[in-house]
CSV table of C-alpha atoms in Angstrom, one decimal:
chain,number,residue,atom,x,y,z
A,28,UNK,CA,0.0,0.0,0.0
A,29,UNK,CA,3.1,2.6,0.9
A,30,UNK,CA,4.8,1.3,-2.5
A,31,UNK,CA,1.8,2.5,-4.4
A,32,UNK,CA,0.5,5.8,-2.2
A,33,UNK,CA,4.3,6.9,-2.5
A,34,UNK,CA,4.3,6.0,-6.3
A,35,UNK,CA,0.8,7.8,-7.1
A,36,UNK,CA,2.6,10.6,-4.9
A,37,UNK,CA,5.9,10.9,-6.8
A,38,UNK,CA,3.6,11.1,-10.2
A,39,UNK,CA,1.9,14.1,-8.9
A,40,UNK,CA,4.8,15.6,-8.0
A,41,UNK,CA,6.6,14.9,-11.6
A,42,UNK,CA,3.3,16.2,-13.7
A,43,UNK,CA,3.1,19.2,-11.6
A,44,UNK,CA,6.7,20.3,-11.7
A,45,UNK,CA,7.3,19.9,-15.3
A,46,UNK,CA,3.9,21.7,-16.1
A,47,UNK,CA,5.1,24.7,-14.0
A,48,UNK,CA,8.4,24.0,-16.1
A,49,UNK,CA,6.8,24.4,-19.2
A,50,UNK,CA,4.5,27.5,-18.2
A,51,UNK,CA,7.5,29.2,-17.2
A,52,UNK,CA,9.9,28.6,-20.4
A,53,UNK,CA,7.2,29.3,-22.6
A,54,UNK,CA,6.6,32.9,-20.1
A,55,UNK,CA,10.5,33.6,-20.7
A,56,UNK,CA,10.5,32.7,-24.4
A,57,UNK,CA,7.7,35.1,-25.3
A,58,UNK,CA,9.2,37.7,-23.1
A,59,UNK,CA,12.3,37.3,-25.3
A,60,UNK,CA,10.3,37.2,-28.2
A,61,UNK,CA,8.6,40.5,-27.5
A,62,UNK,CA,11.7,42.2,-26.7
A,63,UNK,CA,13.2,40.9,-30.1
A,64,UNK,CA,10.2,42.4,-32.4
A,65,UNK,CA,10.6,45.7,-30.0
A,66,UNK,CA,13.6,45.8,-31.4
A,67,UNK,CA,12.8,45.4,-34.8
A,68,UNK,CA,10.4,48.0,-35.1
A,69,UNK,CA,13.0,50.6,-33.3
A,70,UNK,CA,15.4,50.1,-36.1
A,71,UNK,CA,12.3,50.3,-38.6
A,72,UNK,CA,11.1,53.2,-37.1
A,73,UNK,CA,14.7,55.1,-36.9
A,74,UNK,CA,16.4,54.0,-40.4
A,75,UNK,CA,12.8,54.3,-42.1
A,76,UNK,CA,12.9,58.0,-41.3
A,77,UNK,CA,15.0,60.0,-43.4
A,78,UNK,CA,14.1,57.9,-46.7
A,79,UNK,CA,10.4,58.9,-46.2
A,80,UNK,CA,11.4,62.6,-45.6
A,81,UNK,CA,13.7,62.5,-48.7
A,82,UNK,CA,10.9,60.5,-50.9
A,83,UNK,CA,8.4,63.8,-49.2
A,84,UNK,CA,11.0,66.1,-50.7
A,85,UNK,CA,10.9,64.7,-54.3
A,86,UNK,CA,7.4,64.0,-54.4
A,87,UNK,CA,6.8,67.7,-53.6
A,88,UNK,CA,9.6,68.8,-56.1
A,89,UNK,CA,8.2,67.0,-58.8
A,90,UNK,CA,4.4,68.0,-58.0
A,91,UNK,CA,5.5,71.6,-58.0
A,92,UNK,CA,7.4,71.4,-61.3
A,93,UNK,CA,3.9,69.8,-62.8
A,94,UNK,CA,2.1,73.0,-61.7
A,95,UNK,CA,4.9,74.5,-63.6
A,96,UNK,CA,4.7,72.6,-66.4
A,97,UNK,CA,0.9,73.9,-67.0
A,98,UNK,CA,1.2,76.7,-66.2
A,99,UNK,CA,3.3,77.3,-68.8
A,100,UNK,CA,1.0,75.4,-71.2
A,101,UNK,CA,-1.9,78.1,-70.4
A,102,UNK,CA,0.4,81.0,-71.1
A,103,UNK,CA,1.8,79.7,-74.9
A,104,UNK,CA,-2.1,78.6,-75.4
A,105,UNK,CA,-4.1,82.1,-74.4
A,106,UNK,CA,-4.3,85.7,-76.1
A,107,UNK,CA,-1.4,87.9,-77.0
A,108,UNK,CA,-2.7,90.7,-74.8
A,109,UNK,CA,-2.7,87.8,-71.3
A,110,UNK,CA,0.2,86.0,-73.1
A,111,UNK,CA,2.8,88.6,-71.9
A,112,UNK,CA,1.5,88.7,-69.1
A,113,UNK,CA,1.5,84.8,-68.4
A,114,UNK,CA,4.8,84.2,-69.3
A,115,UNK,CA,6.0,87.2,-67.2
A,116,UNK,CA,4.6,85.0,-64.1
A,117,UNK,CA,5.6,82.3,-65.3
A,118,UNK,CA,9.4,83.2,-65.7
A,119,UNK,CA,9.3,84.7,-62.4
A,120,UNK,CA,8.2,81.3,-60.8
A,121,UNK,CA,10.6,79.3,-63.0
A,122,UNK,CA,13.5,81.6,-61.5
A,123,UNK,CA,12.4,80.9,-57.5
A,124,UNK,CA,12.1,77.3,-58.0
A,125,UNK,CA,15.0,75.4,-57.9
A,126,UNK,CA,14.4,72.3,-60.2
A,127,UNK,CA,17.5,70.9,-60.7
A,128,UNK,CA,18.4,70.1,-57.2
A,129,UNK,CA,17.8,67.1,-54.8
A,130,UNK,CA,17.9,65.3,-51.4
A,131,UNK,CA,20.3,63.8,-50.6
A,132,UNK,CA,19.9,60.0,-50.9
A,133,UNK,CA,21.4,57.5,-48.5
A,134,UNK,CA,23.8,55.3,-50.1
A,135,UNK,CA,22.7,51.5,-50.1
A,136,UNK,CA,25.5,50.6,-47.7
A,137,UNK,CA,23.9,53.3,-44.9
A,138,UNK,CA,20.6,51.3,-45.3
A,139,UNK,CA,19.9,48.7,-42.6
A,140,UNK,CA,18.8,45.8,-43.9
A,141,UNK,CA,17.0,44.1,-41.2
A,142,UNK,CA,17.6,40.0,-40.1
A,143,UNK,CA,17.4,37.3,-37.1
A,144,UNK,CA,20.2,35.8,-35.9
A,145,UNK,CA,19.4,32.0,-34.3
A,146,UNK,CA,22.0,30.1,-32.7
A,147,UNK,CA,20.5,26.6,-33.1
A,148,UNK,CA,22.9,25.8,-29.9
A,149,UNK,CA,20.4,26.6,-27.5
A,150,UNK,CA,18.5,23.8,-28.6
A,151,UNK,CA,21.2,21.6,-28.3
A,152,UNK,CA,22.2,23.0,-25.1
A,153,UNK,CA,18.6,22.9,-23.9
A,154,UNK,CA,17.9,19.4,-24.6
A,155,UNK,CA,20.9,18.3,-22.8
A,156,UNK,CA,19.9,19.7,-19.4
A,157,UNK,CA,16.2,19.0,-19.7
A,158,UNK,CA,16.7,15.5,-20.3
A,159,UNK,CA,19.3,15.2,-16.8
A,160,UNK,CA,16.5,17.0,-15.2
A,161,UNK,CA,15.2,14.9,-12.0
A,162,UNK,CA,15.4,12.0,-10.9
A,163,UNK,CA,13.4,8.9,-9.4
A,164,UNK,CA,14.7,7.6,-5.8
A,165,UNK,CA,13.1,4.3,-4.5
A,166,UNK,CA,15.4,4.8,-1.1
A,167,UNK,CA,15.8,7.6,0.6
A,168,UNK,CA,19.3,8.5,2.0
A,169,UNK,CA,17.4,8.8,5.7
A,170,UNK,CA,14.9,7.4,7.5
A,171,UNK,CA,13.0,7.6,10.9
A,172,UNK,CA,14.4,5.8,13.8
A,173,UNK,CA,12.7,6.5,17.5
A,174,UNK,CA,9.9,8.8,19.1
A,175,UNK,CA,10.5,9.3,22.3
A,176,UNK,CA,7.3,10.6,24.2
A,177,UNK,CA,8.1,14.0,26.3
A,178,UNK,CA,5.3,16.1,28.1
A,179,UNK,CA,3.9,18.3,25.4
A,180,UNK,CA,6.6,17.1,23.2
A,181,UNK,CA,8.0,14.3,21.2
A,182,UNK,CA,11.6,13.8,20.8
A,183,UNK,CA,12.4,12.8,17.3
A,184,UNK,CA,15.3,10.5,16.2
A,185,UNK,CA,16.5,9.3,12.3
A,186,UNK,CA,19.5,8.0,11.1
A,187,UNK,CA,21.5,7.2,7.4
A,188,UNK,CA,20.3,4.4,5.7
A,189,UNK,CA,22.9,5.2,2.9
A,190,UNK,CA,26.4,4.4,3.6
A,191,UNK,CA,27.7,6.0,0.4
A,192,UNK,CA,25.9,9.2,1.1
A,193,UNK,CA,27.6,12.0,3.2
A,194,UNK,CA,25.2,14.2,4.9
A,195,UNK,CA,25.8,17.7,5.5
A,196,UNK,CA,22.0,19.0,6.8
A,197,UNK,CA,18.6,17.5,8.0
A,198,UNK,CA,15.3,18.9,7.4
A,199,UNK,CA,12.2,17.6,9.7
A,200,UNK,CA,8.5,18.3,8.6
A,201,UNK,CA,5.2,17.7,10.6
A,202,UNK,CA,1.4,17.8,10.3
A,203,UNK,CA,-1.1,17.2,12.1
A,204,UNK,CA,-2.6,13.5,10.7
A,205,UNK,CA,-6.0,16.2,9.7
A,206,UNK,CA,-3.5,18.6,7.7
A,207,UNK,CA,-2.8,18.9,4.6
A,208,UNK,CA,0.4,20.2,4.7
A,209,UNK,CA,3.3,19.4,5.9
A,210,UNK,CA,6.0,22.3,7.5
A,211,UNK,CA,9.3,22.5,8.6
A,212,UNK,CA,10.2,22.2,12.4
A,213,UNK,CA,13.8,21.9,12.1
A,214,UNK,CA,16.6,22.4,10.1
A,215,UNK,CA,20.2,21.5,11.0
A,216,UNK,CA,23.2,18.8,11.7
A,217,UNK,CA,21.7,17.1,14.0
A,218,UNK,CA,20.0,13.4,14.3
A,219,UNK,CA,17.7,14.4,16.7
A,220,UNK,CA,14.8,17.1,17.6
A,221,UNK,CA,12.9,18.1,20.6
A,222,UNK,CA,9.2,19.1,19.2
A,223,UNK,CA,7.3,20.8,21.0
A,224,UNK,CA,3.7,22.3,21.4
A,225,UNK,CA,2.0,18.6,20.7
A,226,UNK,CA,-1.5,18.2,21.8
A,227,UNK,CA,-1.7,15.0,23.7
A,228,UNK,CA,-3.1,12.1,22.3
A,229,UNK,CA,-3.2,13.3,18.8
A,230,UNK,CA,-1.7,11.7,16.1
A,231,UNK,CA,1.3,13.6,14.1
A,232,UNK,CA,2.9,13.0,10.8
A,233,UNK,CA,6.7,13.0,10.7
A,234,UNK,CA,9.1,13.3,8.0
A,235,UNK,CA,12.9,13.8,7.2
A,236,UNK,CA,15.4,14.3,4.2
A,237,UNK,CA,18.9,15.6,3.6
A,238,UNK,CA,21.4,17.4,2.0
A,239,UNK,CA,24.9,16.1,0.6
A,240,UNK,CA,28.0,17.9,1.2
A,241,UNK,CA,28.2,20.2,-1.1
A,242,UNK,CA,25.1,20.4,-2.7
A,243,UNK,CA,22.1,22.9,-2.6
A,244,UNK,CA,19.4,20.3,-3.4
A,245,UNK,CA,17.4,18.5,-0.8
A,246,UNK,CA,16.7,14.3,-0.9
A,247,UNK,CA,13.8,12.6,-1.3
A,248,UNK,CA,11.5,12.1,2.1
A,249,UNK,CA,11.7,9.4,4.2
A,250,UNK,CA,8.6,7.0,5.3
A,251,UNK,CA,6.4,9.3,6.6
A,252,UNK,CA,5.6,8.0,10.1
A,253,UNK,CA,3.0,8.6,12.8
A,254,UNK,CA,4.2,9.3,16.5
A,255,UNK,CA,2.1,10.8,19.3
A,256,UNK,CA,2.4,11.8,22.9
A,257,UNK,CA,-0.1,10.5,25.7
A,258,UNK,CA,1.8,12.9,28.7
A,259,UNK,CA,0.5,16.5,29.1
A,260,UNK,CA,2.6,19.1,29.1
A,261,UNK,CA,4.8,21.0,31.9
A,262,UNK,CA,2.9,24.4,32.8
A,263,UNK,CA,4.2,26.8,35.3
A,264,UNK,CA,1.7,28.1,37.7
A,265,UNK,CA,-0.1,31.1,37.0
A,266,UNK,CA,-0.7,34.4,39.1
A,267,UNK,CA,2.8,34.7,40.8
A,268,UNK,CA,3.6,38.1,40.6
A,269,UNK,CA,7.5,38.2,40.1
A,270,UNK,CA,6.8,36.0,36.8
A,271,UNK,CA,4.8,36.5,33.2
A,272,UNK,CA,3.9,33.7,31.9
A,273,UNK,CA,3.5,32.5,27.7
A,274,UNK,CA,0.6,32.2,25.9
A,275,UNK,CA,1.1,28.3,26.5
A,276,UNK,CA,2.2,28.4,30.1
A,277,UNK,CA,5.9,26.8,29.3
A,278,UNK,CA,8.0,30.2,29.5
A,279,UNK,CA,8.7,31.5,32.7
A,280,UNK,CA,10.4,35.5,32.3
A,281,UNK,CA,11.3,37.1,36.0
A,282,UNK,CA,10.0,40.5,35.4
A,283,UNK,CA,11.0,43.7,37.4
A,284,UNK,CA,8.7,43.4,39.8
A,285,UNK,CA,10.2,43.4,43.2
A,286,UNK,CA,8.1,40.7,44.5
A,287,UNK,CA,10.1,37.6,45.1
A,288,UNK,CA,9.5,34.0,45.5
A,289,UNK,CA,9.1,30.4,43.8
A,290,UNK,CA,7.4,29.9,40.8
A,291,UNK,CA,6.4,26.1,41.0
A,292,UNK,CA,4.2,24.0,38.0
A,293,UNK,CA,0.6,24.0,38.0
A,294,UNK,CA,0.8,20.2,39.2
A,295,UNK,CA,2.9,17.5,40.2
A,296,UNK,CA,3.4,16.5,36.1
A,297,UNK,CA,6.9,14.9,36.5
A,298,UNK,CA,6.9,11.4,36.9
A,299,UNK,CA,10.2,9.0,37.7
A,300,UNK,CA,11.8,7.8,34.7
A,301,UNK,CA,11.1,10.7,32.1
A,302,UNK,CA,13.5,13.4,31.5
A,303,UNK,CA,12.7,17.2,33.2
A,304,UNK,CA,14.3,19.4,30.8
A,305,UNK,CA,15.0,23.9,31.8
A,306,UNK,CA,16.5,25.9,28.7
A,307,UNK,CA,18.0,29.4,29.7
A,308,UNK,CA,16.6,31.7,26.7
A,309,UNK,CA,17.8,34.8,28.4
A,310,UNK,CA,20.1,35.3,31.3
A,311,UNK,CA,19.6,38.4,34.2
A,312,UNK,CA,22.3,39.0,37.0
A,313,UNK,CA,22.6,35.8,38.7
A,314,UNK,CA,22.5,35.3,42.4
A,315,UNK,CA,23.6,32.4,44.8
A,316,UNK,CA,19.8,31.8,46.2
A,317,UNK,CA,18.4,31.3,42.5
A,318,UNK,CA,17.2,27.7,41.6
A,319,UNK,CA,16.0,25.5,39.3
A,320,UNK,CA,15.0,22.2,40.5
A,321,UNK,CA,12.0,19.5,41.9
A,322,UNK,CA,10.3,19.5,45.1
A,323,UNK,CA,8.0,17.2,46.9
A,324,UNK,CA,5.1,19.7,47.5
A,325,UNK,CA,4.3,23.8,46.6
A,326,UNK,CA,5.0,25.5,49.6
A,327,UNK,CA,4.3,29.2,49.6
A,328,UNK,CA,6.7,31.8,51.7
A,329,UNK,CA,9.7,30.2,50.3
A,330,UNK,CA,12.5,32.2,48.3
A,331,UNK,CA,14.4,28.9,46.9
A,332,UNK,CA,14.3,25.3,46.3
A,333,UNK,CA,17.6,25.4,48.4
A,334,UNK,CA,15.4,23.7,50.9
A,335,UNK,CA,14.1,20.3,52.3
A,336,UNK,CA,12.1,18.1,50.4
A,337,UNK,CA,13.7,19.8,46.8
A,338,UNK,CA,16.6,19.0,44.7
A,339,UNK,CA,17.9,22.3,42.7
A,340,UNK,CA,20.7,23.5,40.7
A,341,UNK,CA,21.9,27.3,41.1
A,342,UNK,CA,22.8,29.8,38.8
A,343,UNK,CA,26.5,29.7,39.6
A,344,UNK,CA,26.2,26.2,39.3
A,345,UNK,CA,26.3,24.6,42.8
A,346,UNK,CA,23.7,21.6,43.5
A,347,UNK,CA,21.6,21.3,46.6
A,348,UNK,CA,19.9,18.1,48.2
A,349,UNK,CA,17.3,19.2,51.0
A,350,UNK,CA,18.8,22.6,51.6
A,351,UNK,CA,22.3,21.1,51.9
A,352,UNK,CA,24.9,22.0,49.2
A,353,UNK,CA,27.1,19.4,47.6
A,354,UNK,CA,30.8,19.1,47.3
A,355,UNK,CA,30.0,18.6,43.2
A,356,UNK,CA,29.7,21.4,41.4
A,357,UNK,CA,28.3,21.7,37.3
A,358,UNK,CA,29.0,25.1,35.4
A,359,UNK,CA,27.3,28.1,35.4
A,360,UNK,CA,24.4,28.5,33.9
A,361,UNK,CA,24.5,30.8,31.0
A,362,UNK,CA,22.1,31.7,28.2
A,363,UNK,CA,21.0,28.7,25.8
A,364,UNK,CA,22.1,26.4,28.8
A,365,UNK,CA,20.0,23.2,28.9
A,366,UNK,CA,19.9,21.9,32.3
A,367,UNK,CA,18.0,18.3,32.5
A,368,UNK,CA,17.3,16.1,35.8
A,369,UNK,CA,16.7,12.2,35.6
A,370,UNK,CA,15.3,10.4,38.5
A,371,UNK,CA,14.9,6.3,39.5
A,372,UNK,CA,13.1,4.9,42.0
A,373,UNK,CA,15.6,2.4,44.8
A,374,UNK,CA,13.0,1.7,47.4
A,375,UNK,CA,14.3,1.2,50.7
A,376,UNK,CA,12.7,-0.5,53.5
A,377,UNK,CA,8.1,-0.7,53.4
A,378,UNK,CA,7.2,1.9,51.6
A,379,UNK,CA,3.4,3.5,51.9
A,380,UNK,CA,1.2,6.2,51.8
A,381,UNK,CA,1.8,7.0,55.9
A,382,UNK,CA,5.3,6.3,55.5
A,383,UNK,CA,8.4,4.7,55.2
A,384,UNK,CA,12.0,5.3,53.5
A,385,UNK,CA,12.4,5.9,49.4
A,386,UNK,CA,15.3,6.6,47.7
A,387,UNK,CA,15.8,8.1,44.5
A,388,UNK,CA,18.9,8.1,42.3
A,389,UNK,CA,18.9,11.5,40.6
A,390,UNK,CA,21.0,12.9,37.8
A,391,UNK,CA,21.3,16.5,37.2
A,392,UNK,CA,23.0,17.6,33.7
A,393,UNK,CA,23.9,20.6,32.8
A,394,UNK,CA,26.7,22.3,29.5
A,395,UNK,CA,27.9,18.1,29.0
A,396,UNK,CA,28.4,17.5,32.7
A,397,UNK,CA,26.6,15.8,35.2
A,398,UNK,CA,26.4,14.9,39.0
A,399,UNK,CA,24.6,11.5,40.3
A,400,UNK,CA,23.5,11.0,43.9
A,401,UNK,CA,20.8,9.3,45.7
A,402,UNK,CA,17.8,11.6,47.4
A,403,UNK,CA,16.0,10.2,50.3
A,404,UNK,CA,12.9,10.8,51.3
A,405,UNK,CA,10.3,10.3,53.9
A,406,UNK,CA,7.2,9.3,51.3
A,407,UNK,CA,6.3,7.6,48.3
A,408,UNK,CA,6.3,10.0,45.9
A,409,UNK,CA,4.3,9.0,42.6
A,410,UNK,CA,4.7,12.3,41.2
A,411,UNK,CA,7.0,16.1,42.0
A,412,UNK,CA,6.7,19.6,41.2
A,413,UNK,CA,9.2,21.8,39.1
A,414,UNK,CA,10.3,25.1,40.4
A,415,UNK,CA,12.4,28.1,39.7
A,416,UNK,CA,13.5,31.1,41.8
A,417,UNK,CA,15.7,34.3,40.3
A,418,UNK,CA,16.3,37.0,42.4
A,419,UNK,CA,16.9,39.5,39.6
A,420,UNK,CA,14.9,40.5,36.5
A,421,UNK,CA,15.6,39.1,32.9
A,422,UNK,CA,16.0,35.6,33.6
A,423,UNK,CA,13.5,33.3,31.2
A,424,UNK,CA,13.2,29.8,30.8
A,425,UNK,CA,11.9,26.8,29.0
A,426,UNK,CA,10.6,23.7,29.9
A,427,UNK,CA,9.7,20.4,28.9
């Protein structure tokens, strides 16, 4: 069924391209044509010019001399007494009008003499690249290889299917299944992409090609394949008013507003085992009691998640576990800084809803370096809260 929806495709494609072709070439060939014939009647006009003013100047020379001729008639033909008379006018015309004198006439080799010059080249020349023109590829270079389901998100991974071929750019497209149309979500070197702003539990379209080294043309798709995400997506809480908030609730800007305190998520959305992503879009003056990090439970009056119950990362880099900082240290954070945290579960000891011991092995990641310890806490927690806290304006951030 994909051999023949791809082949009926690939048709379409072919008919409509070379129509558009052929619209086009014939569009530049009568625009050349028109200027050509322009040009034809310029010179026509111009060189015509002076040989109708000179053919004027004879016809009215020879016209006049006509007159002339019979007027001259009537005065040898009348009376003696109006004969005089006659050929007194008449000898005063003859004398004023210079008969024996002409234009001057172009010589033949000052004449244009108008013709087209084809080269019959451009057919050759023509025929040669129209019939290299396109090609028909049964396997694309690239294909689709994972979807990774992220809240509000889908992480997207392909791979070369061509060993000969040498990639030197990716292009991702996706639709809606309802669309129509696909469009471009990323362009680059990478193998992977983070897409965001997925409605849960609706089906999208996916699609990749490439680009050689060198070259300006794009492959053929891939397979287009369906992936989908079933988790909803991280939303900071609304109403704090140190923060303003995105259109979709996953950007977090510190404004200037003096009010200070921590901005947690509208629910307890991260689970154990999926990834917690924060990107730094924009960067303000850091401070040591900023953090970015997951807590346990909201808890209001709070300037940090440098507290119990809460795992954070600073701005300046230095990791806290329940308040406490940690010997290991990961870079400043610094605008375009991804900073990502990975939790297990390593139960200790009965573990229920009144109490009892549970461990979790956490990984924070942040500019290719990471810190691992264990966390452990008094509850089962099923669920956390995400939180940030910056203690100066201009800070924003992303996540997913």
């Amino acid at each position: 069924m994909e051999i023949k929806d791809s082949a009926t495709l690939t048709r379409d494609v072919l008919e409509q391209h070379f129509s558009d072709l052929k619209g086009t070439l014939k569009k530049l060939l009568d625009e050349r044509l028109m200027s050509l014939l322009q040009e034809v009647d310029v010179i026509e006009q111009e060189s015509i010019k002076p040989l109708d003013e000179c053919q004027k100047l004879i016809e009215h020379g020879v016209s006049t001399a006509d007159d002339l001729l019979r007027e001259g008639e009537s005065a040898v033909d009348g009376d003696v007494g109006q004969q005089n008379e006659k050929l007194c006018n008449f000898t005063k015309k003859a004398l004023h009008i210079q008969l024996d004198s002409l234009p001057e006439v172009p010589s033949l080799v000052d004449v244009p003499c108008l013709s087209a010059q084809l080269d019959d080249c451009l057919l050759t020349i023509l025929k040669n690249q129209i019939f290299r023109h396109g090609t028909v590829a049964s396997r694309p270079p690239v294909q689709l290889e994972e979807f990774v389901e992220k809240p509000g998100g889908i992480l997207v991974r392909w791979c070369k299917v061509d060993e000969d071929f040498i990639p030197q750019d990716y292009r991702l497209q996706y639709r809606k299944s309802t669309a129509s149309h696909f469009e471009d979500v990323y362009v680059g070197s990478e193998t992977e992409f983070m897409v965001l702003h997925i409605d849960p539990n609706v089906d999208y379209q996916f699609r990749v090609c490439a680009r050689g080294d060198g070259r300006q043309e794009w492959s053929p798709w891939s397979v287009p394949q369906t992936g989908h995400t079933s988790l909803v997506p991280h939303e900071w809480t609304t109403g704090l008013e140190g923060y303003s908030l995105s259109s979709r609730r996953n950007i977090a800007l510190r404004n200037d507003s003096q009010s200070c305190g921590v901005l947690y998520s509208k629910a307890p959305t991260y689970f154990c085992g999926q990834t917690l992503t924060f990107r730094i879009e924009t960067v303000g003056q850091p401070d040591r009691r900023d953090s970015l990090g997951v807590c346990v439970e909201q808890r209001n009056g709070d300037d940090s998640l440098q507290r119990d119950k809460a795992v954070c990362i600073s701005t300046n880099g230095a990791v806290f576990v329940n308040g406490k900082e940690m010997t290991n240290q990961l870079p400043a954070v610094t605008s375009g800084s991804t900073v990502t945290f990975d939790m297990e579960v390593v139960q200790l000891g009965p573990c229920s809803n009144e109490g009892g011991n549970f461990k979790l092995r956490v990984t924070i990641s942040s500019n290719n370096r990471e810190v691992v310890f264990d966390w452990v806490l008094d509850q089962c927690c099923g669920s956390l809260y995400f939180g940030c806290s910056f203690s100066y304006p201009g800070w924003k951030v992303l996540v997913f």
